[in-house]
Amino acid sequence: MQNGDQHYSMEDETYTDIDGKAISLECQSHSGFCREFTVSSAKVSIGRVMAYTCAVWLSAYIIFFVTENTAVLSSAIIITLVGMMVHIHFVKVDHETLLIIGSLGVQVSSSYASGRESTDFIEMGKIKDIVINEAIHMVRKIKDMVINEAIHMVRKIKDIVINEAIHMQTVIYYLCILLKDPSDPEAVSSVVPLFQSSKPRLNCLVKVYKSCQEILAKC
Amino acid sequence: MVLKIFFPQCCNKADSGLLVGRWIPGQNSAVVLAVIHYPFIPGQVKQYIHQMRGQSGVDLTVLGSWSMPKEGQEGMESFLRDLSTIFPQGQWLQLSREMGKIGFRCHVLTRDQSKSLFASQVAPIVPYIRHLLLTRAHGVFGTVCQSEPLFFLDKYDDGPVKMTHWQSEGREGSIIVELMKQASTPVCLLTTWMLTLWTSLCSSRILNMRPMRFISSKLSTCLQLSYRTEHLQTVCSPTRATAHNHFMRKANIFVSFFVDVSLGLLLVSWMYRENRIGKLANTLVPAADHVAKELEELLQWLMGAPAGLKMNRALDQVLGRFFLYHIHLWISYIHLMSPFIEMILWYVGLSACLGLTFALSLLSDITALLTFHIYCFYVYGARLYCMTVYGLSSLWRLFRGKKWNVLRQRVDSCSYDLDQLFIGTLLFTILLFLLPTTALYYLVFTLLRLVVVMFQGVLHLSVDFINSFPLFAMGLRLFRSYRLAEGVKFRVLCEEPGTPLHLMMDINPLKVSSVVQTYRTPTYSCYPKDSWLALCKKLFLGELIYPWRHKTTKID
């Protein structure tokens, strides 16, 4: 418990993302109008890292055995190291944070496995609303290859209709911020999707959505 | 709405005094710019603020009071509250901080009724104002930038008012930058004078005659020279850059020019050691000979039965002999030039002192000159093939009884006379059977031409890259990232209960990937202007391709 803050993480409910992997949600309420939500995805699994490294080095050793060229081995080492550094610095997201400060704005930040943080702040004047959007996520498994296409339809959470007649498709939900142009307050100028790497499921999103709406209603 | 207070971090440790700043009406927030310390005479403070308001144009007022009581100053609170009567305001802020604690307490007194708002309704924000000023980021802080005159006096100055503000902890400066600023004016004047001389020379009548103009528009070295002149003119203009974009562009051009010249000097010093120029010149003529010999062998192969295809003997021999004669001419020309090559190369290589880009453009031009015969062969082959294809398409339409209507741009049916049909069909057959021969020659020479074009393209792309890459902006982003701001970011400071919410505001620097896009120096881009499909279509029809043509308008 922090001083003066309410800090609770949902230990009794386990959240998963749309692929079934376990994620965790942490909500921190700093004040009546300031809340912070952190969704953490699974860490880099050591088993996969070892598997990839062994595969690459084994194939490099086989090539060396055939061609007797030592450059193959050094290039394999360099490739593995560079690939790992690129992966943890640019690809693997550790946790994503949403900080909502009433009457000031919303800050979205994602933190990568290497510690790099990428932050974006949106002023309250530009925010029209925070909603949960529904997307039809067409997943076709062709020999374990997954092809994704998303068709966006904007509807508020009350009007969700899940069409179960569509074969081999899943409906995914994502939380997003609708932005408005200050000159035209009625039109939605763009959409900023949140928690894109962690992709939590609806139960997690609903909690975040309710908290955000409470704060947005106050201002 | 929640009341927001923007408070500079350095005033956190300041002694008690008056808060001076500005209210932002629409957003219910206040920006604190400075703290005026005791002792002060209220009349003098009012006068000073009035003066500052006139000088900077910012709506400065006394916002309230700041108290950080040290030992023996317990009666401060009531004294400060009484001050609100001296400086009549709509809302009077009372910020206080106790020694040893991190958080502030805040009370707001409104004019009509003195009441203190609940702590939860106020959210002071503590920005790192020092760096924010340097980037002029965030609309709210336009106020801070405009209030520059306010920051000339300090608490250490002997004046009527003693203040603490964001510059009290010192401004960022560097001796090298100051020295460069001093030295820049005479250097700029000198360079501008030399550049005007040079441009007047270039635009003189002798050099502007048609043939010279044509040649200089084709040689990439001359183009590079003109770009560099333009760049230098931008950098050395005596007016100071006021807008941020203008300043960054000047700095980027200057840094890239500097790096270019130093790389060029490095290259020159490497090349002129150990008589490498002589060695290069000695290998040039045998290399040209070798290329010519290879071409001759290629033509002999085409004149025989290339890849098992049976060519039309007569046409084959004619074309083959025609090209062989050209090669013979070319080789004689190269042998004529060979005694002078070393000297030419030596003097021309010195121009690489002007920069690496010049060396690369020179290389591109030398390649173009040495492979001129390949270019000629390509043009002959393409023209021949083009004529064959057009003839064939038109005669094919005749064969089917149709005609191309130029007016309507479509194919119409047409009735031909018998002798027209007869001759047309005859010509069609002839052209059809000659097509494989011409097509083969065209294919071979186009491939050779494409190889040369690829090589030149790589050189041009690297020249373009050196010209346009914003080195200064990239360096600034890596080492002084607070100077290039994309926005702001907030961090919650954990505080004691009962105090309002404290947030630390910091600069969100520009993403590295968008630095290049934002600060690229515009150049005459020489990227391929045709898409792959259009290129293939042109190749098929036999139209001449110039994939690296320079665009006439600047690409930003």
PDB file of C-alpha atoms in Angstrom, chain B residues 4 80 113 125 155 170 176 184 235 366 369 428 485 502:
ATOM      1  CA  LYS B   4      -3.900  23.151 -11.681  1.00  0.00           C
ATOM      2  CA  LEU B  80       0.976  36.248   4.233  1.00  0.00           C
ATOM      3  CA  GLN B 113     -15.550  34.648   0.422  1.00  0.00           C
ATOM      4  CA  ILE B 125       2.238  20.162 -10.986  1.00  0.00           C
ATOM      5  CA  LYS B 155      18.036  37.117  -5.680  1.00  0.00           C
ATOM      6  CA  GLY B 170      22.234  28.925 -13.778  1.00  0.00           C
ATOM      7  CA  ILE B 176      32.872  26.827 -27.602  1.00  0.00           C
ATOM      8  CA  SER B 184      30.775  33.600 -37.049  1.00  0.00           C
ATOM      9  CA  VAL B 235      24.122  28.800 -43.938  1.00  0.00           C
ATOM     10  CA  ILE B 366      33.645   9.078 -65.154  1.00  0.00           C
ATOM     11  CA  LEU B 369      31.838   8.801 -69.895  1.00  0.00           C
ATOM     12  CA  PHE B 428       4.066  -7.630 -91.416  1.00  0.00           C
ATOM     13  CA  ALA B 485      10.485  17.909 -27.905  1.00  0.00           C
ATOM     14  CA  HIS B 502       1.839  16.194  -7.212  1.00  0.00           C
TER      15      HIS B 502
END
